[in-house]
PDB file of C-alpha atoms in Angstrom:
ATOM      1  CA  MET A 446     -29.836  43.512  -9.685  1.00 93.00           C
ATOM      2  CA  SER A 447     -28.459  44.866  -6.415  1.00 97.00           C
ATOM      3  CA  VAL A 448     -24.896  44.469  -5.147  1.00 98.00           C
ATOM      4  CA  ALA A 449     -24.014  44.997  -1.476  1.00 98.00           C
ATOM      5  CA  LEU A 450     -20.420  46.162  -0.929  1.00 98.00           C
ATOM      6  CA  ILE A 451     -19.741  45.560   2.743  1.00 97.00           C
ATOM      7  CA  ASP A 452     -18.411  48.527   4.739  1.00 97.00           C
ATOM      8  CA  TYR A 453     -16.761  47.397   7.970  1.00 95.00           C
ATOM      9  CA  GLY A 454     -13.933  49.905   8.120  1.00 90.00           C
ATOM     10  CA  ALA A 455     -11.364  47.656   6.464  1.00 83.00           C
ATOM     11  CA  GLY A 456     -11.870  47.846   2.737  1.00 73.00           C
ATOM     12  CA  ASN A 457     -10.629  49.806  -0.240  1.00 81.00           C
ATOM     13  CA  LEU A 458     -14.251  50.772  -0.805  1.00 92.00           C
ATOM     14  CA  HIS A 459     -13.850  53.687  -3.192  1.00 90.00           C
ATOM     15  CA  SER A 460     -11.680  51.788  -5.664  1.00 95.00           C
ATOM     16  CA  VAL A 461     -13.749  48.591  -5.493  1.00 96.00           C
ATOM     17  CA  HIS A 462     -16.951  50.627  -5.905  1.00 96.00           C
ATOM     18  CA  ASN A 463     -15.555  52.342  -9.000  1.00 97.00           C
ATOM     19  CA  ALA A 464     -14.391  49.046 -10.499  1.00 98.00           C
ATOM     20  CA  LEU A 465     -17.799  47.432  -9.973  1.00 98.00           C
ATOM     21  CA  LYS A 466     -19.446  50.440 -11.609  1.00 97.00           C
ATOM     22  CA  ALA A 467     -17.046  50.139 -14.544  1.00 98.00           C
ATOM     23  CA  ALA A 468     -17.984  46.458 -14.787  1.00 98.00           C
ATOM     24  CA  GLY A 469     -21.655  47.381 -15.135  1.00 97.00           C
ATOM     25  CA  ALA A 470     -23.073  47.334 -11.600  1.00 97.00           C
ATOM     26  CA  SER A 471     -25.908  49.877 -11.542  1.00 93.00           C
ATOM     27  CA  ASN A 472     -27.659  49.194  -8.233  1.00 96.00           C
ATOM     28  CA  LEU A 473     -24.572  49.230  -6.011  1.00 97.00           C
ATOM     29  CA  LEU A 474     -24.799  49.940  -2.291  1.00 96.00           C
ATOM     30  CA  ILE A 475     -21.901  50.499   0.111  1.00 96.00           C
ATOM     31  CA  THR A 476     -23.453  49.320   3.352  1.00 97.00           C
ATOM     32  CA  ALA A 477     -22.929  48.365   6.980  1.00 97.00           C
ATOM     33  CA  ASP A 478     -26.619  47.445   7.286  1.00 98.00           C
ATOM     34  CA  PRO A 479     -27.305  43.710   7.712  1.00 98.00           C
ATOM     35  CA  ASP A 480     -30.840  44.173   6.400  1.00 98.00           C
ATOM     36  CA  ALA A 481     -29.458  45.562   3.145  1.00 98.00           C
ATOM     37  CA  VAL A 482     -27.220  42.513   2.845  1.00 98.00           C
ATOM     38  CA  LEU A 483     -30.202  40.213   3.304  1.00 98.00           C
ATOM     39  CA  LYS A 484     -31.959  41.941   0.386  1.00 98.00           C
ATOM     40  CA  ALA A 485     -28.960  42.104  -1.971  1.00 98.00           C
ATOM     41  CA  ASP A 486     -28.714  39.923  -5.061  1.00 98.00           C
ATOM     42  CA  ARG A 487     -24.908  39.758  -4.795  1.00 98.00           C
ATOM     43  CA  VAL A 488     -22.429  40.423  -2.002  1.00 98.00           C
ATOM     44  CA  VAL A 489     -18.852  41.717  -2.186  1.00 98.00           C
ATOM     45  CA  LEU A 490     -16.542  41.696   0.851  1.00 97.00           C
ATOM     46  CA  PRO A 491     -13.390  43.800   0.335  1.00 97.00           C
ATOM     47  CA  GLY A 492     -10.519  44.023   2.795  1.00 93.00           C
ATOM     48  CA  VAL A 493      -7.108  45.576   3.286  1.00 93.00           C
ATOM     49  CA  GLY A 494      -4.871  45.408   6.338  1.00 92.00           C
ATOM     50  CA  ALA A 495      -4.259  42.752   8.979  1.00 94.00           C
ATOM     51  CA  PHE A 496      -6.448  39.660   9.160  1.00 96.00           C
ATOM     52  CA  GLY A 497      -7.259  40.064  12.867  1.00 95.00           C
ATOM     53  CA  ALA A 498      -8.219  43.715  12.547  1.00 95.00           C
ATOM     54  CA  CYS A 499     -10.452  42.954   9.563  1.00 96.00           C
ATOM     55  CA  ALA A 500     -12.089  39.984  11.294  1.00 96.00           C
ATOM     56  CA  GLY A 501     -12.669  42.112  14.390  1.00 96.00           C
ATOM     57  CA  GLY A 502     -14.059  44.970  12.331  1.00 96.00           C
ATOM     58  CA  LEU A 503     -16.512  42.680  10.549  1.00 97.00           C
ATOM     59  CA  ARG A 504     -17.701  41.114  13.807  1.00 97.00           C
ATOM     60  CA  ALA A 505     -18.050  44.578  15.372  1.00 97.00           C
ATOM     61  CA  VAL A 506     -20.899  45.418  12.972  1.00 97.00           C
ATOM     62  CA  PRO A 507     -24.002  44.151  14.821  1.00 98.00           C
ATOM     63  CA  GLY A 508     -25.676  41.333  12.929  1.00 98.00           C
ATOM     64  CA  MET A 509     -23.378  41.491   9.879  1.00 98.00           C
ATOM     65  CA  VAL A 510     -21.789  38.034  10.158  1.00 98.00           C
ATOM     66  CA  GLU A 511     -25.213  36.506  10.738  1.00 98.00           C
ATOM     67  CA  ALA A 512     -26.619  38.339   7.704  1.00 98.00           C
ATOM     68  CA  LEU A 513     -23.721  37.173   5.531  1.00 98.00           C
ATOM     69  CA  GLU A 514     -24.190  33.578   6.658  1.00 98.00           C
ATOM     70  CA  GLU A 515     -27.918  33.727   5.951  1.00 98.00           C
ATOM     71  CA  ARG A 516     -27.686  35.427   2.543  1.00 98.00           C
ATOM     72  CA  VAL A 517     -24.582  33.650   1.251  1.00 98.00           C
ATOM     73  CA  LEU A 518     -24.425  30.236   2.917  1.00 98.00           C
ATOM     74  CA  ARG A 519     -28.116  29.430   3.306  1.00 98.00           C
ATOM     75  CA  GLN A 520     -29.782  31.425   0.535  1.00 98.00           C
ATOM     76  CA  GLY A 521     -26.971  31.068  -2.017  1.00 98.00           C
ATOM     77  CA  ALA A 522     -26.392  34.663  -3.124  1.00 98.00           C
ATOM     78  CA  PRO A 523     -23.234  34.994  -5.268  1.00 98.00           C
ATOM     79  CA  PHE A 524     -20.350  36.177  -3.074  1.00 98.00           C
ATOM     80  CA  LEU A 525     -16.961  37.684  -3.910  1.00 98.00           C
ATOM     81  CA  GLY A 526     -14.213  38.215  -1.331  1.00 98.00           C
ATOM     82  CA  VAL A 527     -11.312  40.477  -2.301  1.00 97.00           C
ATOM     83  CA  CYS A 528      -7.819  40.288  -0.750  1.00 97.00           C
ATOM     84  CA  VAL A 529      -8.363  40.108   3.031  1.00 97.00           C
ATOM     85  CA  GLY A 530     -12.046  39.643   2.211  1.00 97.00           C
ATOM     86  CA  MET A 531     -10.985  36.370   0.568  1.00 98.00           C
ATOM     87  CA  GLN A 532      -8.759  35.465   3.513  1.00 98.00           C
ATOM     88  CA  LEU A 533     -11.663  35.950   5.940  1.00 98.00           C
ATOM     89  CA  MET A 534     -13.427  33.031   4.243  1.00 98.00           C
ATOM     90  CA  ALA A 535     -10.846  30.741   5.901  1.00 98.00           C
ATOM     91  CA  ASP A 536     -11.046  29.071   9.290  1.00 98.00           C
ATOM     92  CA  ALA A 537      -8.301  31.229  10.790  1.00 98.00           C
ATOM     93  CA  GLY A 538      -5.536  33.719  10.136  1.00 98.00           C
ATOM     94  CA  GLU A 539      -2.139  33.807  11.863  1.00 97.00           C
ATOM     95  CA  GLU A 540      -1.260  37.474  11.401  1.00 92.00           C
ATOM     96  CA  MET A 541      -0.295  39.005  14.786  1.00 90.00           C
ATOM     97  CA  GLY A 542      -1.714  36.022  16.656  1.00 93.00           C
ATOM     98  CA  THR A 543      -4.308  33.476  15.599  1.00 97.00           C
ATOM     99  CA  HIS A 544      -7.741  34.869  14.802  1.00 98.00           C
ATOM    100  CA  PRO A 545     -10.903  33.051  13.698  1.00 98.00           C
ATOM    101  CA  GLY A 546     -12.211  33.647  10.213  1.00 98.00           C
ATOM    102  CA  LEU A 547     -15.692  32.972   8.877  1.00 98.00           C
ATOM    103  CA  GLY A 548     -14.933  29.275   8.409  1.00 98.00           C
ATOM    104  CA  TRP A 549     -16.551  29.067   4.969  1.00 98.00           C
ATOM    105  CA  ILE A 550     -13.540  27.421   3.302  1.00 98.00           C
ATOM    106  CA  ALA A 551     -11.370  24.998   5.266  1.00 98.00           C
ATOM    107  CA  GLY A 552      -7.898  26.469   5.584  1.00 98.00           C
ATOM    108  CA  THR A 553      -5.558  28.870   7.335  1.00 98.00           C
ATOM    109  CA  VAL A 554      -3.956  32.151   6.288  1.00 98.00           C
ATOM    110  CA  ARG A 555      -0.244  32.064   7.126  1.00 97.00           C
ATOM    111  CA  ALA A 556       2.808  34.254   6.582  1.00 96.00           C
ATOM    112  CA  MET A 557       4.464  33.746   3.232  1.00 94.00           C
ATOM    113  CA  PRO A 558       7.860  32.102   3.873  1.00 87.00           C
ATOM    114  CA  PRO A 559      10.981  33.999   2.838  1.00 82.00           C
ATOM    115  CA  ALA A 560      12.923  32.519  -0.039  1.00 79.00           C
ATOM    116  CA  PRO A 561      16.134  33.513  -1.842  1.00 83.00           C
ATOM    117  CA  GLY A 562      15.447  36.330  -4.283  1.00 84.00           C
ATOM    118  CA  VAL A 563      11.784  36.580  -3.253  1.00 89.00           C
ATOM    119  CA  HIS A 564      10.485  39.693  -1.566  1.00 90.00           C
ATOM    120  CA  VAL A 565       7.660  39.761   0.961  1.00 92.00           C
ATOM    121  CA  PRO A 566       5.220  41.402   0.687  1.00 94.00           C
ATOM    122  CA  HIS A 567       4.293  39.957  -2.672  1.00 95.00           C
ATOM    123  CA  MET A 568       3.620  43.195  -4.517  1.00 95.00           C
ATOM    124  CA  GLY A 569       2.941  43.890  -8.171  1.00 96.00           C
ATOM    125  CA  TRP A 570       1.703  42.111 -11.272  1.00 98.00           C
ATOM    126  CA  ASN A 571       1.797  38.330 -11.438  1.00 98.00           C
ATOM    127  CA  ASP A 572       0.173  35.468 -13.313  1.00 98.00           C
ATOM    128  CA  VAL A 573      -3.150  33.977 -12.241  1.00 98.00           C
ATOM    129  CA  VAL A 574      -3.189  30.299 -13.216  1.00 98.00           C
ATOM    130  CA  PRO A 575      -6.487  28.432 -12.727  1.00 98.00           C
ATOM    131  CA  THR A 576      -6.072  25.008 -11.124  1.00 97.00           C
ATOM    132  CA  LEU A 577      -9.702  24.005 -11.721  1.00 93.00           C
ATOM    133  CA  PRO A 578     -12.201  25.183 -14.327  1.00 95.00           C
ATOM    134  CA  HIS A 579     -14.325  28.032 -12.991  1.00 97.00           C
ATOM    135  CA  PRO A 580     -16.631  30.375 -14.916  1.00 97.00           C
ATOM    136  CA  LEU A 581     -15.150  33.471 -13.271  1.00 98.00           C
ATOM    137  CA  LEU A 582     -11.455  32.706 -13.631  1.00 98.00           C
ATOM    138  CA  GLU A 583      -9.259  32.981 -16.684  1.00 98.00           C
ATOM    139  CA  ARG A 584      -5.516  32.854 -16.991  1.00 98.00           C
ATOM    140  CA  GLY A 585      -3.984  36.312 -16.996  1.00 98.00           C
ATOM    141  CA  GLU A 586      -2.084  38.893 -14.984  1.00 98.00           C
ATOM    142  CA  ALA A 587      -3.424  40.606 -11.886  1.00 98.00           C
ATOM    143  CA  TYR A 588      -2.122  42.968  -9.219  1.00 98.00           C
ATOM    144  CA  PHE A 589      -1.169  41.479  -5.843  1.00 98.00           C
ATOM    145  CA  LEU A 590      -0.245  43.088  -2.530  1.00 96.00           C
ATOM    146  CA  HIS A 591      -0.031  40.729   0.467  1.00 96.00           C
ATOM    147  CA  SER A 592       2.311  39.138   2.988  1.00 96.00           C
ATOM    148  CA  PHE A 593       0.013  36.297   4.102  1.00 97.00           C
ATOM    149  CA  ALA A 594      -1.478  33.551   1.959  1.00 98.00           C
ATOM    150  CA  PHE A 595      -4.237  30.953   2.187  1.00 98.00           C
ATOM    151  CA  THR A 596      -3.388  27.263   2.560  1.00 98.00           C
ATOM    152  CA  GLY A 597      -6.245  24.789   2.486  1.00 98.00           C
ATOM    153  CA  ASP A 598      -9.092  23.386   0.428  1.00 96.00           C
ATOM    154  CA  HIS A 599     -10.935  24.556  -2.688  1.00 98.00           C
ATOM    155  CA  VAL A 600      -8.025  26.411  -4.292  1.00 98.00           C
ATOM    156  CA  LEU A 601      -9.191  27.591  -7.719  1.00 98.00           C
ATOM    157  CA  ALA A 602      -6.062  29.388  -8.933  1.00 98.00           C
ATOM    158  CA  THR A 603      -2.457  29.966  -7.949  1.00 98.00           C
ATOM    159  CA  THR A 604       0.324  32.383  -8.715  1.00 98.00           C
ATOM    160  CA  ASP A 605       4.057  31.905  -8.340  1.00 96.00           C
ATOM    161  CA  HIS A 606       6.123  33.779  -5.778  1.00 94.00           C
ATOM    162  CA  GLY A 607       8.968  31.542  -4.719  1.00 90.00           C
ATOM    163  CA  GLY A 608       6.570  28.625  -5.228  1.00 92.00           C
ATOM    164  CA  PRO A 609       2.823  28.242  -5.646  1.00 95.00           C
ATOM    165  CA  VAL A 610       0.726  30.824  -3.778  1.00 97.00           C
ATOM    166  CA  THR A 611      -3.070  30.741  -3.599  1.00 98.00           C
ATOM    167  CA  ALA A 612      -4.617  33.331  -5.914  1.00 98.00           C
ATOM    168  CA  ALA A 613      -8.283  32.287  -5.669  1.00 98.00           C
ATOM    169  CA  ILE A 614     -10.492  29.990  -3.599  1.00 98.00           C
ATOM    170  CA  GLY A 615     -14.140  29.101  -3.783  1.00 98.00           C
ATOM    171  CA  ARG A 616     -16.969  26.613  -3.756  1.00 98.00           C
ATOM    172  CA  ASP A 617     -20.646  26.659  -4.664  1.00 98.00           C
ATOM    173  CA  ASN A 618     -21.786  30.318  -4.865  1.00 98.00           C
ATOM    174  CA  MET A 619     -18.650  31.734  -3.224  1.00 98.00           C
ATOM    175  CA  ILE A 620     -15.359  32.879  -4.677  1.00 98.00           C
ATOM    176  CA  GLY A 621     -12.466  34.811  -3.192  1.00 98.00           C
ATOM    177  CA  VAL A 622      -9.453  36.334  -4.932  1.00 98.00           C
ATOM    178  CA  GLN A 623      -6.173  37.277  -3.279  1.00 98.00           C
ATOM    179  CA  PHE A 624      -5.368  39.813  -5.978  1.00 98.00           C
ATOM    180  CA  HIS A 625      -7.040  43.196  -6.369  1.00 97.00           C
ATOM    181  CA  PRO A 626      -9.470  43.247  -9.326  1.00 98.00           C
ATOM    182  CA  GLU A 627      -9.882  46.996  -8.827  1.00 97.00           C
ATOM    183  CA  LYS A 628      -6.148  47.473  -9.502  1.00 97.00           C
ATOM    184  CA  SER A 629      -5.862  44.839 -12.222  1.00 98.00           C
ATOM    185  CA  GLN A 630      -7.069  46.951 -15.144  1.00 97.00           C
ATOM    186  CA  ARG A 631      -8.831  45.029 -17.909  1.00 98.00           C
ATOM    187  CA  TYR A 632      -8.241  41.608 -16.323  1.00 98.00           C
ATOM    188  CA  GLY A 633      -9.881  42.735 -13.085  1.00 98.00           C
ATOM    189  CA  ILE A 634     -12.829  44.493 -14.711  1.00 98.00           C
ATOM    190  CA  ALA A 635     -13.502  41.404 -16.848  1.00 98.00           C
ATOM    191  CA  LEU A 636     -13.568  39.250 -13.692  1.00 98.00           C
ATOM    192  CA  LEU A 637     -16.067  41.623 -12.076  1.00 98.00           C
ATOM    193  CA  GLU A 638     -18.188  41.580 -15.245  1.00 98.00           C
ATOM    194  CA  ARG A 639     -18.353  37.798 -15.045  1.00 98.00           C
ATOM    195  CA  PHE A 640     -19.207  37.969 -11.340  1.00 98.00           C
ATOM    196  CA  LEU A 641     -22.133  40.291 -12.071  1.00 98.00           C
ATOM    197  CA  GLU A 642     -23.467  37.777 -14.613  1.00 98.00           C
ATOM    198  CA  TRP A 643     -22.652  34.632 -12.595  1.00 98.00           C
ATOM    199  CA  GLN A 644     -25.497  32.224 -11.921  1.00 97.00           C
ATOM    200  CA  PRO A 645     -23.976  29.563  -9.650  1.00 97.00           C
TER     201      PRO A 645
END
């Protein structure tokens, strides 16, 4: 089973690669090659930084968005988006202007509102509470680091940071997590193990 870890200049590739290996991925390819994505059994899209920069970086790789749409949307390969990789599944992000996302999950990524006693960015360990049953998600604690959050459809889990904040989204063969599995120790590795076995 092959896993394509997308390299578009905006991901914590080394850490995500190591976490996937620890979860049991053996045929794991860090790639910016759309043809490799089309041949992969599973696809992982990482991401750190600003939404617009990540969206621009992904679209700057010739043929990559088209390959992702073909392999994930039309052919149904299991897909995992991590942090900004999850946010890119949305219609748009409002960080430093409004930027189009992939439009796979209806919603918008907006700045987290300030609240008394609540610090932004949301940084550190926090609960992941599933809102719908999903084979990949269990209740537990994961590591978060973000200032913007998804609001929209197909929310699979939330966390609390001055109110409910989206922790995971997904539908069909796609799932995205706002937290960092690669920094979430046993909870994160277990999630990646389930992703590698997932048959949506």
